């Protein structure tokens, strides 16, 4: 409506600078950036010193990714009005885009000198300080922004600033509480906050003493009294520990040893009890949190035969109570759930009909209701191709037994973008050519349990989004999680990548991360996917690095009990230096994850020179790696001549000098050029 009225005003007076400027602003609000730019230029040809028109012209240019031109427009506006807050903030934003972080910092500081409580300025300042490695300043600004306003932007800014940091408890103020919220709500991937939350946990004197007793005693068991002394309730009510247990796998050797001994001590305790009347509700809460942790890591904690017999005896007592239609002691249920999922109890349906405490209902939701939901999805998933290759069948069997990765929470993404906007922002130095198509057809080849597909669905505008996997059980897990996010436009299907070309489908973007290296012939699988990619299309790929994993031994395919035993052997050795690399990997701390890491039925490893040759064969051009900012800064300092940051010869040298750079995987984007 504004546009129509302003066009009438301009028709009446074609020298009205304000009408042109306002028309530009209306068009800017509708995302009509090029049209807006034309009208700002018309306004400025009449009134060249209009600071607001110059500011908004800069915003239109910024939206068009013409960052140098946007900077020029902002600078012209600041000559006229040096203290214009919005101009200073947006100037800082484009300076960041141009890689001029120190100059961006100066611009944000100027904005904050005018308005210390400007949330956009604090956000920009925090991100820039983080990029520059000034982590304390980044966190301080993020907390200030979050204190003023809670939003997706301030939450994610805090999350970026806090992850990986260890904060001294006496210096933390509200940071500890914010960190727990960031993990539990969540404001990002909860796994990214493990280091920070573990730091808070280990600063608690009672927990620190309990961990010391556990490590000293390991692998010998302790009673509840010997393990906790008189500090059981202090530990059981520690908010940081409860937060970790309920939201992410506890990826820390010392904490795992402590929790393993806690589980046994609780089993021993309930085995000697006969009723629930005297149980402390705080102890029940703690035991339920531990049960959630054990379900999440698929009962990876070690137990010996005697302990297993006690757990099975508890099962018998519970099933007897359920058969008599009486409610068993809640602490019995929670303790049993630290060894086996509740859906394995005969008669559990009777319990679902009873009035129960909230913590028990939450356990039933996790361990009974959600597995039933997954089973119900099985008939709705179509099978696109045959799965006849011997290796594919073995891999399928592994992921049917152990869907990977098992995850609980993931942050909802903010505003969607297009792949055309995302890639230049992620790889600002790469030469990227785009078609006119904003909404793309997107394939995820090897989607596992759905987190990757959900990320894409929340992040990008797509015209079609297909996600395939070998494992039906993984796909059922993915569908349940997708429903939790109220996403309905992902097409899930069962398929073998080697047979996928038979569908005749073509895509503008394909992701296959951590998948191809588990095929009988990874290059053949990659070739199939490349044939399904349209000219000019993009691929995101992930492969294991031979250099990064050279000290990582692979074991023969195993079941859950074998995995528990091997982990126990590694954790019980007096000299664990040779296992330090394994202990540092998150995948060590869950049954499915550990099987994928150390016991996979098929694994290939690559180096960057091999990948370079394959890219040339398939007509693919390297755009860049996805790596932490500090690694990219280190690389840029080592190879300043590689302006595009994607020279694989240089990266090969860098990896040899820094062999753990790609300890997870090579993750990178490419574009199809032929």
mmCIF file of N, CA, C and O in Angstrom, residues 367-419:
data_model
loop_
_atom_site.group_PDB
_atom_site.id
_atom_site.type_symbol
_atom_site.label_atom_id
_atom_site.label_comp_id
_atom_site.label_asym_id
_atom_site.label_seq_id
_atom_site.Cartn_x
_atom_site.Cartn_y
_atom_site.Cartn_z
ATOM 1 N N UNK A 367 11.576 -43.700 27.671
ATOM 2 C CA UNK A 367 11.984 -45.097 27.520
ATOM 3 C C UNK A 367 10.849 -46.041 27.094
ATOM 4 O O UNK A 367 11.108 -47.203 26.801
ATOM 5 N N UNK A 368 9.625 -45.525 27.049
ATOM 6 C CA UNK A 368 8.497 -46.357 26.611
ATOM 7 C C UNK A 368 7.737 -45.687 25.468
ATOM 8 O O UNK A 368 7.587 -46.255 24.383
ATOM 9 N N UNK A 369 7.251 -44.477 25.709
ATOM 10 C CA UNK A 369 6.406 -43.817 24.715
ATOM 11 C C UNK A 369 7.169 -43.509 23.424
ATOM 12 O O UNK A 369 6.670 -43.774 22.319
ATOM 13 N N UNK A 370 8.355 -42.949 23.550
ATOM 14 C CA UNK A 370 9.092 -42.572 22.344
ATOM 15 C C UNK A 370 9.527 -43.781 21.515
ATOM 16 O O UNK A 370 9.398 -43.763 20.284
ATOM 17 N N UNK A 371 10.021 -44.862 22.127
ATOM 18 C CA UNK A 371 10.301 -46.056 21.311
ATOM 19 C C UNK A 371 9.062 -46.604 20.605
ATOM 20 O O UNK A 371 9.150 -47.079 19.464
ATOM 21 N N UNK A 372 7.887 -46.512 21.256
ATOM 22 C CA UNK A 372 6.652 -46.963 20.610
ATOM 23 C C UNK A 372 6.299 -46.068 19.422
ATOM 24 O O UNK A 372 5.826 -46.550 18.379
ATOM 25 N N UNK A 373 6.520 -44.771 19.584
ATOM 26 C CA UNK A 373 6.272 -43.840 18.472
ATOM 27 C C UNK A 373 7.144 -44.204 17.272
ATOM 28 O O UNK A 373 6.686 -44.179 16.119
ATOM 29 N N UNK A 374 8.402 -44.534 17.538
ATOM 30 C CA UNK A 374 9.308 -44.881 16.443
ATOM 31 C C UNK A 374 8.837 -46.141 15.718
ATOM 32 O O UNK A 374 8.863 -46.204 14.480
ATOM 33 N N UNK A 375 8.391 -47.139 16.468
ATOM 34 C CA UNK A 375 7.878 -48.361 15.848
ATOM 35 C C UNK A 375 6.697 -48.068 14.932
ATOM 36 O O UNK A 375 6.545 -48.672 13.864
ATOM 37 N N UNK A 376 5.868 -47.120 15.336
ATOM 38 C CA UNK A 376 4.660 -46.811 14.564
ATOM 39 C C UNK A 376 4.981 -46.176 13.214
ATOM 40 O O UNK A 376 4.156 -46.209 12.296
ATOM 41 N N UNK A 377 6.182 -45.574 13.083
ATOM 42 C CA UNK A 377 6.546 -44.920 11.825
ATOM 43 C C UNK A 377 7.041 -45.908 10.759
ATOM 44 O O UNK A 377 7.125 -45.553 9.584
ATOM 45 N N UNK A 378 7.374 -47.123 11.156
ATOM 46 C CA UNK A 378 8.064 -48.037 10.240
ATOM 47 C C UNK A 378 7.286 -48.288 8.954
ATOM 48 O O UNK A 378 7.862 -48.311 7.851
ATOM 49 N N UNK A 379 5.970 -48.437 9.039
ATOM 50 C CA UNK A 379 5.172 -48.768 7.852
ATOM 51 C C UNK A 379 5.020 -47.583 6.902
ATOM 52 O O UNK A 379 4.635 -47.772 5.741
ATOM 53 N N UNK A 380 5.298 -46.375 7.377
ATOM 54 C CA UNK A 380 5.085 -45.189 6.538
ATOM 55 C C UNK A 380 6.310 -44.819 5.706
ATOM 56 O O UNK A 380 6.239 -43.921 4.869
ATOM 57 N N UNK A 381 7.441 -45.497 5.936
ATOM 58 C CA UNK A 381 8.673 -45.151 5.226
ATOM 59 C C UNK A 381 8.820 -46.036 3.992
ATOM 60 O O UNK A 381 8.857 -47.261 4.103
ATOM 61 N N UNK A 382 8.906 -45.415 2.834
ATOM 62 C CA UNK A 382 9.008 -46.191 1.594
ATOM 63 C C UNK A 382 10.454 -46.606 1.336
ATOM 64 O O UNK A 382 11.395 -45.919 1.734
ATOM 65 N N UNK A 383 10.605 -47.730 0.665
ATOM 66 C CA UNK A 383 11.925 -48.246 0.286
ATOM 67 C C UNK A 383 12.131 -47.949 -1.198
ATOM 68 O O UNK A 383 11.401 -48.465 -2.052
ATOM 69 N N UNK A 384 13.106 -47.108 -1.506
ATOM 70 C CA UNK A 384 13.316 -46.649 -2.882
ATOM 71 C C UNK A 384 14.101 -47.638 -3.728
ATOM 72 O O UNK A 384 13.872 -47.744 -4.934
ATOM 73 N N UNK A 385 15.054 -48.321 -3.109
ATOM 74 C CA UNK A 385 15.952 -49.181 -3.886
ATOM 75 C C UNK A 385 16.151 -50.510 -3.169
ATOM 76 O O UNK A 385 15.850 -50.652 -1.980
ATOM 77 N N UNK A 386 16.702 -51.441 -3.875
ATOM 78 C CA UNK A 386 17.133 -52.676 -3.229
ATOM 79 C C UNK A 386 18.397 -52.409 -2.422
ATOM 80 O O UNK A 386 19.110 -51.429 -2.675
ATOM 81 N N UNK A 387 18.665 -53.267 -1.450
ATOM 82 C CA UNK A 387 19.905 -53.187 -0.669
ATOM 83 C C UNK A 387 20.534 -54.564 -0.758
ATOM 84 O O UNK A 387 20.303 -55.439 0.082
ATOM 85 N N UNK A 388 21.320 -54.770 -1.802
ATOM 86 C CA UNK A 388 21.838 -56.108 -2.101
ATOM 87 C C UNK A 388 23.347 -56.224 -1.951
ATOM 88 O O UNK A 388 23.877 -57.321 -1.786
ATOM 89 N N UNK A 389 24.053 -55.089 -1.984
ATOM 90 C CA UNK A 389 25.505 -55.121 -1.822
ATOM 91 C C UNK A 389 25.864 -55.669 -0.447
ATOM 92 O O UNK A 389 25.253 -55.304 0.569
ATOM 93 N N UNK A 390 26.863 -56.567 -0.382
ATOM 94 C CA UNK A 390 27.214 -57.230 0.877
ATOM 95 C C UNK A 390 27.592 -56.244 1.969
ATOM 96 O O UNK A 390 27.148 -56.360 3.124
ATOM 97 N N UNK A 391 28.427 -55.267 1.619
ATOM 98 C CA UNK A 391 28.848 -54.280 2.619
ATOM 99 C C UNK A 391 27.662 -53.419 3.043
ATOM 100 O O UNK A 391 27.476 -53.129 4.235
ATOM 101 N N UNK A 392 26.845 -53.019 2.090
ATOM 102 C CA UNK A 392 25.668 -52.207 2.423
ATOM 103 C C UNK A 392 24.764 -52.944 3.399
ATOM 104 O O UNK A 392 24.216 -52.348 4.340
ATOM 105 N N UNK A 393 24.613 -54.238 3.213
ATOM 106 C CA UNK A 393 23.762 -55.018 4.109
ATOM 107 C C UNK A 393 24.358 -55.090 5.519
ATOM 108 O O UNK A 393 23.637 -55.026 6.521
ATOM 109 N N UNK A 394 25.676 -55.224 5.598
ATOM 110 C CA UNK A 394 26.329 -55.244 6.912
ATOM 111 C C UNK A 394 26.198 -53.895 7.617
ATOM 112 O O UNK A 394 25.950 -53.826 8.827
ATOM 113 N N UNK A 395 26.396 -52.817 6.844
ATOM 114 C CA UNK A 395 26.268 -51.468 7.428
ATOM 115 C C UNK A 395 24.828 -51.237 7.878
ATOM 116 O O UNK A 395 24.576 -50.684 8.961
ATOM 117 N N UNK A 396 23.878 -51.652 7.060
ATOM 118 C CA UNK A 396 22.462 -51.531 7.426
ATOM 119 C C UNK A 396 22.199 -52.258 8.739
ATOM 120 O O UNK A 396 21.545 -51.717 9.641
ATOM 121 N N UNK A 397 22.711 -53.482 8.864
ATOM 122 C CA UNK A 397 22.498 -54.251 10.086
ATOM 123 C C UNK A 397 23.069 -53.526 11.299
ATOM 124 O O UNK A 397 22.444 -53.479 12.371
ATOM 125 N N UNK A 398 24.257 -52.937 11.140
ATOM 126 C CA UNK A 398 24.869 -52.221 12.267
ATOM 127 C C UNK A 398 23.976 -51.081 12.743
ATOM 128 O O UNK A 398 23.760 -50.905 13.943
ATOM 129 N N UNK A 399 23.449 -50.306 11.782
ATOM 130 C CA UNK A 399 22.654 -49.145 12.177
ATOM 131 C C UNK A 399 21.218 -49.502 12.545
ATOM 132 O O UNK A 399 20.529 -48.692 13.162
ATOM 133 N N UNK A 400 20.758 -50.697 12.180
ATOM 134 C CA UNK A 400 19.479 -51.167 12.711
ATOM 135 C C UNK A 400 19.647 -51.493 14.195
ATOM 136 O O UNK A 400 18.766 -51.229 15.010
ATOM 137 N N UNK A 401 20.786 -52.083 14.535
ATOM 138 C CA UNK A 401 21.055 -52.438 15.931
ATOM 139 C C UNK A 401 21.429 -51.215 16.755
ATOM 140 O O UNK A 401 21.066 -51.117 17.938
ATOM 141 N N UNK A 402 22.130 -50.288 16.136
ATOM 142 C CA UNK A 402 22.608 -49.091 16.847
ATOM 143 C C UNK A 402 22.438 -47.857 15.977
ATOM 144 O O UNK A 402 23.387 -47.406 15.319
ATOM 145 N N UNK A 403 21.222 -47.289 15.932
ATOM 146 C CA UNK A 403 21.025 -46.047 15.165
ATOM 147 C C UNK A 403 22.008 -44.974 15.637
ATOM 148 O O UNK A 403 22.270 -44.837 16.831
ATOM 149 N N UNK A 404 22.534 -44.224 14.656
ATOM 150 C CA UNK A 404 23.601 -43.264 14.975
ATOM 151 C C UNK A 404 23.337 -41.945 14.248
ATOM 152 O O UNK A 404 22.982 -41.960 13.075
ATOM 153 N N UNK A 405 23.541 -40.813 14.922
ATOM 154 C CA UNK A 405 23.810 -40.703 16.364
ATOM 155 C C UNK A 405 22.502 -40.603 17.149
ATOM 156 O O UNK A 405 21.511 -40.093 16.642
ATOM 157 N N UNK A 406 22.516 -41.087 18.375
ATOM 158 C CA UNK A 406 21.360 -40.913 19.258
ATOM 159 C C UNK A 406 21.478 -39.519 19.877
ATOM 160 O O UNK A 406 22.498 -39.189 20.469
ATOM 161 N N UNK A 407 20.459 -38.715 19.731
ATOM 162 C CA UNK A 407 20.520 -37.335 20.240
ATOM 163 C C UNK A 407 19.193 -36.965 20.879
ATOM 164 O O UNK A 407 18.150 -37.526 20.564
ATOM 165 N N UNK A 408 19.259 -36.012 21.803
ATOM 166 C CA UNK A 408 18.063 -35.619 22.548
ATOM 167 C C UNK A 408 17.548 -34.259 22.106
ATOM 168 O O UNK A 408 16.383 -34.109 21.775
ATOM 169 N N UNK A 409 18.432 -33.271 22.103
ATOM 170 C CA UNK A 409 17.978 -31.897 21.882
ATOM 171 C C UNK A 409 18.846 -31.206 20.841
ATOM 172 O O UNK A 409 20.020 -31.521 20.677
ATOM 173 N N UNK A 410 18.218 -30.253 20.176
ATOM 174 C CA UNK A 410 18.934 -29.453 19.193
ATOM 175 C C UNK A 410 18.201 -28.122 19.097
ATOM 176 O O UNK A 410 16.968 -28.087 19.172
ATOM 177 N N UNK A 411 18.937 -27.051 18.908
ATOM 178 C CA UNK A 411 18.319 -25.726 18.880
ATOM 179 C C UNK A 411 17.517 -25.519 17.603
ATOM 180 O O UNK A 411 17.933 -25.926 16.521
ATOM 181 N N UNK A 412 16.369 -24.872 17.743
ATOM 182 C CA UNK A 412 15.635 -24.418 16.569
ATOM 183 C C UNK A 412 16.433 -23.293 15.913
ATOM 184 O O UNK A 412 17.010 -22.439 16.596
ATOM 185 N N UNK A 413 16.508 -23.312 14.580
ATOM 186 C CA UNK A 413 17.266 -22.291 13.868
ATOM 187 C C UNK A 413 16.468 -20.993 13.815
ATOM 188 O O UNK A 413 15.258 -20.966 14.016
ATOM 189 N N UNK A 414 17.168 -19.911 13.510
ATOM 190 C CA UNK A 414 16.522 -18.610 13.376
ATOM 191 C C UNK A 414 15.891 -18.445 12.006
ATOM 192 O O UNK A 414 15.242 -19.345 11.482
ATOM 193 N N UNK A 415 16.105 -17.296 11.411
ATOM 194 C CA UNK A 415 15.516 -16.979 10.113
ATOM 195 C C UNK A 415 16.155 -17.840 9.031
ATOM 196 O O UNK A 415 17.375 -18.014 8.981
ATOM 197 N N UNK A 416 15.319 -18.386 8.155
ATOM 198 C CA UNK A 416 15.842 -19.178 7.045
ATOM 199 C C UNK A 416 16.600 -18.288 6.070
ATOM 200 O O UNK A 416 16.307 -17.104 5.916
ATOM 201 N N UNK A 417 17.559 -18.900 5.392
ATOM 202 C CA UNK A 417 18.283 -18.206 4.344
ATOM 203 C C UNK A 417 18.260 -19.078 3.093
ATOM 204 O O UNK A 417 17.598 -20.107 3.063
ATOM 205 N N UNK A 418 18.938 -18.620 2.060
ATOM 206 C CA UNK A 418 19.073 -19.430 0.851
ATOM 207 C C UNK A 418 20.499 -19.953 0.775
ATOM 208 O O UNK A 418 21.421 -19.371 1.363
ATOM 209 N N UNK A 419 20.670 -21.023 0.049
ATOM 210 C CA UNK A 419 22.017 -21.544 -0.158
ATOM 211 C C UNK A 419 22.870 -20.507 -0.883
ATOM 212 O O UNK A 419 24.078 -20.397 -0.646
#
